[in-house]
Amino acid sequence: MSVKTEVLKLLEANRGRGISGQEMADRLGVTRAAVWKAVKSLRSAGYVVEAGNSRGYQLGRDSDLLSAEGIGLGIQPQYRSSEIYVRKCVDSTNQEVKRLALEGGSQGLVVLAEQQTAGRGRRGRSFVSPPGTGIYMSVLFRPSPESGQSGDVVLMTTAASVAVCRAIRRMCGAEPEIKWVNDVYLRGKKICGILTEAVSDVESGRIDTVVVGIGINYREPEGGFPEELRGTVGAVYAGESSPVTRNELAAAVLNELFALYDTLTERTFLEDYRSWSMVLGREVRFTSSGAGADAAEWECGRAVDIDDRGGLVVEKSDGSRQVLSTGEITLRVSPKEA
């Protein structure tokens, strides 16, 4: 591991207090000159590393670059074998994970990016991913037939929604809600989208890999979101200061996601999913033909439950019920009743 990487780990681990160049040199077994060179390199990479004769080096409060070192500090011990990669810019973190999976990437591999140029949502919709303001990450899972998880991968999007909500509630003190099936809302605006993609083995037909992509709008970009999105898209921190770093929130989401994956077959997380649903009890319109469908192709009903497969149970005006699966349904929710 490079001196630069080790110095960054020390700085991340000592946020809020200074650590002298000599202390870092002693702990790493290198010279002070090597530490100074590493700090210089970190500054060139965009880290705000403050220094003072009496307080040593420390990361500035506004230094919030994503890093494997910073995220790794928050990962629970049982999940620290997961490989974490941070890219400056990729087309899509889901695509990057798929490429690494073909190269033999292991269970729990994570890719994060400061920016995506072709971030995607369901039905191929684009996911706006401006640099330095979001948490764009994808995680690789390799379900085994023995675990029973391969039969429950349809629940991974549902579980990921709960993981995001749990992390934000615990770390940020906010109370996000879930719009079935893959969006997380806060203060009435979308702050997170989730895209789960499964790849099957051609010969056996069983699911070989599952990639869970999570895009969180952590803070608003400078100048705000594009005009056409401002009425519907928000951020975890909308203008106010952010005491929780992106690295800390990313680690919290990963811890929750890994834990839910380990207990996926138990389905206990569905209680939180139902509790935090912004859809249940409300009138909805739905279609399998996409958002641009003709009026005649939309059906109406009241969302009354989430079943144990993550399907949305809708009761129609004639009293019949229909379960909407997560695949190709477009959903619209009526405003809350006064």
Short mmCIF file of C-alpha atoms in Angstrom, two decimals:
data_model
loop_
_atom_site.label_atom_id
_atom_site.label_comp_id
_atom_site.label_asym_id
_atom_site.label_seq_id
_atom_site.Cartn_x
_atom_site.Cartn_y
_atom_site.Cartn_z
CA MET A 1 0.00 0.00 0.00
CA SER A 2 1.40 3.42 -0.96
CA VAL A 3 2.41 6.10 1.53
CA LYS A 4 -0.26 8.35 -0.01
CA THR A 5 -2.95 5.76 0.72
CA GLU A 6 -1.73 5.21 4.27
CA VAL A 7 -1.58 8.94 4.96
CA LEU A 8 -5.13 9.35 3.66
CA LYS A 9 -6.30 6.55 5.96
CA LEU A 10 -4.73 8.30 8.94
CA LEU A 11 -6.26 11.64 8.00
CA GLU A 12 -9.71 10.09 7.53
CA ALA A 13 -9.41 8.21 10.83
CA ASN A 14 -8.46 11.44 12.64
CA ARG A 15 -11.07 13.81 11.22
CA GLY A 16 -11.57 16.67 13.65
CA ARG A 17 -8.08 16.60 15.10
CA GLY A 18 -4.63 17.32 13.75
CA ILE A 19 -1.95 14.69 13.42
CA SER A 20 1.66 15.78 13.07
CA GLY A 21 3.90 14.81 10.19
CA GLN A 22 6.28 13.20 12.66
CA GLU A 23 3.52 11.09 14.21
CA MET A 24 2.42 9.89 10.80
CA ALA A 25 6.01 9.17 9.82
CA ASP A 26 6.57 7.15 13.00
CA ARG A 27 3.35 5.19 12.62
CA LEU A 28 4.01 4.40 8.97
CA GLY A 29 7.73 3.80 9.31
CA VAL A 30 8.65 6.40 6.69
CA THR A 31 10.39 9.78 6.66
CA ARG A 32 8.65 13.11 7.27
CA ALA A 33 9.64 14.04 3.74
CA ALA A 34 7.66 11.04 2.45
CA VAL A 35 4.64 12.19 4.47
CA TRP A 36 4.97 15.73 3.09
CA LYS A 37 5.16 14.35 -0.45
CA ALA A 38 2.04 12.26 0.16
CA VAL A 39 0.15 15.28 1.52
CA LYS A 40 1.19 17.31 -1.51
CA SER A 41 -0.10 14.55 -3.79
CA LEU A 42 -3.43 14.41 -1.93
CA ARG A 43 -3.86 18.16 -2.33
CA SER A 44 -3.18 17.84 -6.05
CA ALA A 45 -5.92 15.20 -6.19
CA GLY A 46 -8.41 17.65 -4.69
CA TYR A 47 -8.27 16.89 -0.95
CA VAL A 48 -8.32 19.87 1.37
CA VAL A 49 -5.47 19.10 3.77
CA GLU A 50 -4.97 21.86 6.31
CA ALA A 51 -1.71 22.30 8.20
CA GLY A 52 -0.44 24.33 11.09
CA ASN A 53 2.66 24.34 13.30
CA SER A 54 0.66 23.63 16.43
CA ARG A 55 -2.05 21.34 15.11
CA GLY A 56 -0.45 19.16 12.45
CA TYR A 57 -2.26 17.98 9.36
CA GLN A 58 -5.99 17.43 9.12
CA LEU A 59 -8.65 17.14 6.48
CA GLY A 60 -10.63 20.34 6.08
CA ARG A 61 -14.33 20.29 6.92
CA ASP A 62 -15.13 20.84 3.24
CA SER A 63 -12.91 17.98 2.08
CA ASP A 64 -15.43 15.41 0.95
CA LEU A 65 -13.95 13.36 -1.86
CA LEU A 66 -15.05 9.76 -2.06
CA SER A 67 -12.26 7.33 -1.23
CA ALA A 68 -11.90 3.63 -0.56
CA GLU A 69 -9.89 4.57 2.54
CA GLY A 70 -12.61 6.82 3.96
CA ILE A 71 -15.40 4.36 3.21
CA GLY A 72 -13.41 1.40 4.51
CA LEU A 73 -13.12 3.00 7.94
CA GLY A 74 -16.89 2.83 8.31
CA ILE A 75 -17.38 -0.70 7.05
CA GLN A 76 -18.23 -3.21 9.76
CA PRO A 77 -15.50 -5.82 10.42
CA GLN A 78 -17.44 -8.74 8.94
CA TYR A 79 -17.68 -6.97 5.57
CA ARG A 80 -14.17 -5.53 5.27
CA SER A 81 -13.04 -8.20 2.83
CA SER A 82 -15.15 -6.47 0.18
CA GLU A 83 -13.12 -4.76 -2.52
CA ILE A 84 -13.93 -1.06 -2.87
CA TYR A 85 -12.99 0.92 -5.96
CA VAL A 86 -13.52 4.66 -6.42
CA ARG A 87 -13.39 6.09 -9.94
CA LYS A 88 -13.28 9.74 -10.89
CA CYS A 89 -15.65 9.24 -13.81
CA VAL A 90 -17.34 6.21 -15.41
CA ASP A 91 -20.14 5.70 -17.88
CA SER A 92 -22.16 3.79 -15.29
CA THR A 93 -21.11 2.12 -12.04
CA ASN A 94 -23.39 -0.81 -12.91
CA GLN A 95 -21.54 -1.28 -16.19
CA GLU A 96 -18.18 -1.01 -14.43
CA VAL A 97 -19.17 -3.69 -11.92
CA LYS A 98 -20.34 -5.96 -14.74
CA ARG A 99 -16.94 -5.58 -16.40
CA LEU A 100 -15.16 -6.43 -13.16
CA ALA A 101 -17.49 -9.39 -12.62
CA LEU A 102 -16.41 -10.84 -15.98
CA GLU A 103 -12.82 -10.49 -14.78
CA GLY A 104 -13.59 -12.58 -11.70
CA GLY A 105 -14.75 -9.92 -9.26
CA SER A 106 -15.87 -11.43 -5.98
CA GLN A 107 -19.00 -11.17 -3.85
CA GLY A 108 -19.37 -7.76 -2.24
CA LEU A 109 -17.22 -5.86 -4.74
CA VAL A 110 -18.17 -2.17 -4.77
CA VAL A 111 -17.57 0.55 -7.35
CA LEU A 112 -18.25 4.22 -6.61
CA ALA A 113 -17.77 7.18 -8.93
CA GLU A 114 -17.58 10.93 -8.47
CA GLN A 115 -19.43 11.28 -11.76
CA GLN A 116 -21.35 9.13 -14.24
CA THR A 117 -21.70 10.09 -17.87
CA ALA A 118 -24.40 7.52 -18.64
CA GLY A 119 -26.10 6.76 -15.34
CA ARG A 120 -29.28 4.75 -15.87
CA GLY A 121 -32.56 4.03 -14.14
CA ARG A 122 -35.41 1.67 -14.95
CA ARG A 123 -36.55 1.38 -18.58
CA GLY A 124 -33.26 2.93 -19.69
CA ARG A 125 -34.07 6.35 -18.26
CA SER A 126 -31.05 8.54 -17.58
CA PHE A 127 -29.97 9.31 -14.02
CA VAL A 128 -28.40 12.76 -13.74
CA SER A 129 -25.04 12.31 -11.99
CA PRO A 130 -23.20 15.63 -11.57
CA PRO A 131 -19.65 15.47 -10.19
CA GLY A 132 -18.85 15.76 -6.51
CA THR A 133 -22.43 15.94 -5.22
CA GLY A 134 -23.76 12.40 -5.15
CA ILE A 135 -23.08 8.86 -4.06
CA TYR A 136 -23.16 6.74 -7.20
CA MET A 137 -22.28 3.16 -6.41
CA SER A 138 -22.91 -0.41 -7.48
CA VAL A 139 -22.41 -3.65 -5.59
CA LEU A 140 -21.77 -7.15 -6.94
CA PHE A 141 -23.54 -10.15 -5.44
CA ARG A 142 -23.08 -13.78 -6.43
CA PRO A 143 -26.06 -15.70 -4.99
CA SER A 144 -25.52 -19.40 -4.43
CA PRO A 145 -28.32 -21.97 -4.94
CA GLU A 146 -27.55 -23.43 -1.51
CA SER A 147 -28.30 -20.15 0.29
CA GLY A 148 -31.72 -19.77 -1.27
CA GLN A 149 -30.86 -16.19 -2.19
CA SER A 150 -30.91 -16.87 -5.91
CA GLY A 151 -34.66 -17.36 -5.71
CA ASP A 152 -35.14 -14.06 -3.92
CA VAL A 153 -33.09 -11.68 -6.08
CA VAL A 154 -36.34 -9.97 -7.08
CA LEU A 155 -36.28 -8.58 -3.53
CA MET A 156 -32.86 -6.96 -3.87
CA THR A 157 -34.29 -3.65 -5.08
CA THR A 158 -36.74 -3.67 -2.19
CA ALA A 159 -33.94 -4.47 0.27
CA ALA A 160 -31.69 -1.76 -1.18
CA SER A 161 -34.46 0.82 -0.70
CA VAL A 162 -34.70 -0.15 2.97
CA ALA A 163 -30.89 -0.06 3.34
CA VAL A 164 -30.78 3.52 2.01
CA CYS A 165 -33.61 4.65 4.26
CA ARG A 166 -32.12 3.02 7.35
CA ALA A 167 -28.73 4.61 6.70
CA ILE A 168 -30.13 8.10 6.08
CA ARG A 169 -32.38 7.91 9.13
CA ARG A 170 -29.55 6.76 11.37
CA MET A 171 -26.77 8.97 10.01
CA CYS A 172 -28.60 12.12 8.92
CA GLY A 173 -31.62 12.28 11.20
CA ALA A 174 -33.97 12.61 8.22
CA GLU A 175 -37.06 10.52 7.46
CA PRO A 176 -37.10 9.40 3.82
CA GLU A 177 -39.97 7.45 2.29
CA ILE A 178 -40.08 4.80 -0.43
CA LYS A 179 -42.02 5.08 -3.66
CA TRP A 180 -42.60 1.57 -4.93
CA VAL A 181 -40.49 0.08 -6.23
CA ASN A 182 -37.09 1.70 -6.54
CA ASP A 183 -37.17 5.37 -5.53
CA VAL A 184 -36.48 7.07 -2.21
CA TYR A 185 -38.06 10.45 -1.46
CA LEU A 186 -37.33 13.12 1.12
CA ARG A 187 -39.37 16.29 1.66
CA GLY A 188 -41.55 15.30 -1.29
CA LYS A 189 -38.70 15.00 -3.80
CA LYS A 190 -36.74 12.07 -5.19
CA ILE A 191 -33.28 11.77 -3.67
CA CYS A 192 -32.34 8.24 -4.66
CA GLY A 193 -32.89 5.76 -7.47
CA ILE A 194 -32.02 2.07 -7.49
CA LEU A 195 -31.39 -0.21 -10.45
CA THR A 196 -30.90 -3.94 -9.95
CA GLU A 197 -29.68 -6.08 -12.83
CA ALA A 198 -29.29 -9.86 -12.84
CA VAL A 199 -27.08 -11.88 -15.20
CA SER A 200 -27.87 -15.56 -15.73
CA ASP A 201 -25.49 -18.38 -16.58
CA VAL A 202 -26.32 -19.51 -20.12
CA GLU A 203 -25.77 -23.23 -19.51
CA SER A 204 -27.48 -23.68 -16.15
CA GLY A 205 -30.04 -20.91 -16.51
CA ARG A 206 -29.51 -19.90 -12.88
CA ILE A 207 -28.68 -16.37 -11.82
CA ASP A 208 -24.91 -15.96 -11.72
CA THR A 209 -24.51 -12.33 -10.65
CA VAL A 210 -26.69 -9.55 -9.34
CA VAL A 211 -25.60 -5.90 -9.58
CA VAL A 212 -27.36 -3.40 -7.33
CA GLY A 213 -26.86 0.21 -8.40
CA ILE A 214 -27.68 3.01 -5.98
CA GLY A 215 -27.63 6.69 -6.89
CA ILE A 216 -28.10 9.14 -4.01
CA ASN A 217 -28.30 12.90 -4.44
CA TYR A 218 -26.24 13.84 -1.40
CA ARG A 219 -26.19 17.62 -1.94
CA GLU A 220 -27.50 19.93 -4.63
CA PRO A 221 -24.99 20.76 -7.39
CA GLU A 222 -23.75 24.32 -7.64
CA GLY A 223 -26.48 26.32 -9.33
CA GLY A 224 -29.07 23.66 -8.50
CA PHE A 225 -30.47 20.77 -10.52
CA PRO A 226 -31.45 21.27 -14.17
CA GLU A 227 -34.59 23.39 -14.50
CA GLU A 228 -36.73 20.50 -15.71
CA LEU A 229 -35.91 18.48 -12.58
CA ARG A 230 -36.18 21.09 -9.83
CA GLY A 231 -39.81 20.35 -9.04
CA THR A 232 -39.26 16.63 -8.57
CA VAL A 233 -35.61 16.02 -7.62
CA GLY A 234 -33.99 16.90 -4.30
CA ALA A 235 -31.01 16.01 -2.15
CA VAL A 236 -30.31 14.64 1.32
CA TYR A 237 -28.78 18.01 2.20
CA ALA A 238 -30.67 20.74 0.34
CA GLY A 239 -28.67 23.87 1.07
CA GLU A 240 -27.94 23.20 4.73
CA SER A 241 -24.53 22.11 6.03
CA SER A 242 -23.75 18.41 5.89
CA PRO A 243 -22.17 17.07 9.10
CA VAL A 244 -22.05 13.55 7.64
CA THR A 245 -19.51 12.98 4.86
CA ARG A 246 -20.33 11.10 1.68
CA ASN A 247 -17.83 8.43 2.72
CA GLU A 248 -19.64 7.94 6.03
CA LEU A 249 -23.07 7.72 4.41
CA ALA A 250 -21.82 5.36 1.69
CA ALA A 251 -20.33 3.06 4.34
CA ALA A 252 -23.59 3.12 6.31
CA VAL A 253 -25.62 2.16 3.22
CA LEU A 254 -23.21 -0.67 2.41
CA ASN A 255 -23.34 -2.04 5.96
CA GLU A 256 -27.13 -2.07 5.84
CA LEU A 257 -27.21 -3.62 2.34
CA PHE A 258 -24.74 -6.39 3.20
CA ALA A 259 -26.66 -7.23 6.38
CA LEU A 260 -29.97 -7.36 4.50
CA TYR A 261 -28.46 -9.60 1.82
CA ASP A 262 -27.29 -12.04 4.49
CA THR A 263 -30.86 -12.31 5.81
CA LEU A 264 -32.70 -11.80 2.52
CA THR A 265 -34.68 -15.05 2.71
CA GLU A 266 -36.12 -14.06 6.09
CA ARG A 267 -37.89 -11.05 4.55
CA THR A 268 -37.96 -9.20 7.88
CA PHE A 269 -37.00 -5.92 6.16
CA LEU A 270 -40.42 -5.83 4.45
CA GLU A 271 -41.88 -4.46 7.68
CA ASP A 272 -39.76 -1.33 7.28
CA TYR A 273 -40.53 -1.19 3.57
CA ARG A 274 -44.26 -1.13 4.27
CA SER A 275 -43.88 1.31 7.17
CA TRP A 276 -41.91 3.81 5.06
CA SER A 277 -44.00 3.43 1.91
CA MET A 278 -45.36 6.69 0.48
CA VAL A 279 -47.72 4.67 -1.73
CA LEU A 280 -49.81 2.49 0.59
CA GLY A 281 -53.28 3.83 1.22
CA ARG A 282 -53.19 6.15 -1.78
CA GLU A 283 -54.85 6.13 -5.17
CA VAL A 284 -52.49 5.08 -7.97
CA ARG A 285 -52.47 4.79 -11.75
CA PHE A 286 -50.37 2.13 -13.41
CA THR A 287 -49.46 0.76 -16.83
CA SER A 288 -47.03 -1.66 -18.38
CA SER A 289 -46.68 0.50 -21.49
CA GLY A 290 -44.42 3.22 -20.10
CA ALA A 291 -44.98 6.81 -18.99
CA GLY A 292 -46.07 7.90 -22.46
CA ALA A 293 -48.94 5.41 -22.67
CA ASP A 294 -52.36 6.52 -23.91
CA ALA A 295 -54.97 7.28 -21.28
CA ALA A 296 -56.83 4.08 -22.14
CA GLU A 297 -53.78 1.99 -21.18
CA TRP A 298 -53.67 3.27 -17.60
CA GLU A 299 -55.51 1.45 -14.83
CA CYS A 300 -56.50 2.83 -11.43
CA GLY A 301 -56.85 1.55 -7.91
CA ARG A 302 -55.80 2.00 -4.29
CA ALA A 303 -52.47 0.60 -3.06
CA VAL A 304 -53.32 -1.57 -0.06
CA ASP A 305 -50.31 -3.78 0.66
CA ILE A 306 -46.82 -4.99 -0.26
CA ASP A 307 -46.71 -8.77 -0.55
CA ASP A 308 -43.85 -11.03 0.53
CA ARG A 309 -42.33 -10.89 -2.95
CA GLY A 310 -42.21 -7.10 -2.92
CA GLY A 311 -45.23 -6.80 -5.22
CA LEU A 312 -47.65 -3.91 -4.83
CA VAL A 313 -51.21 -5.05 -4.10
CA VAL A 314 -53.74 -2.73 -5.73
CA GLU A 315 -57.47 -2.86 -5.04
CA LYS A 316 -59.63 -1.74 -7.97
CA SER A 317 -63.01 -0.02 -7.81
CA ASP A 318 -64.84 -3.33 -8.31
CA GLY A 319 -63.14 -4.82 -5.24
CA SER A 320 -60.78 -7.09 -7.17
CA ARG A 321 -57.09 -7.05 -6.38
CA GLN A 322 -54.06 -7.12 -8.64
CA VAL A 323 -50.42 -7.62 -7.65
CA LEU A 324 -48.00 -5.43 -9.60
CA SER A 325 -44.60 -7.01 -10.08
CA THR A 326 -41.46 -4.93 -10.03
CA GLY A 327 -40.42 -5.43 -13.62
CA GLU A 328 -42.12 -3.25 -16.21
CA ILE A 329 -44.73 -1.23 -14.36
CA THR A 330 -44.92 2.56 -14.46
CA LEU A 331 -46.68 3.97 -11.41
CA ARG A 332 -48.21 7.37 -10.67
CA VAL A 333 -49.36 8.30 -7.17
CA SER A 334 -52.22 10.70 -6.51
CA PRO A 335 -51.63 13.62 -4.12
CA LYS A 336 -52.22 12.94 -0.43
CA GLU A 337 -55.72 13.59 0.75
CA ALA A 338 -56.15 16.55 3.08
#
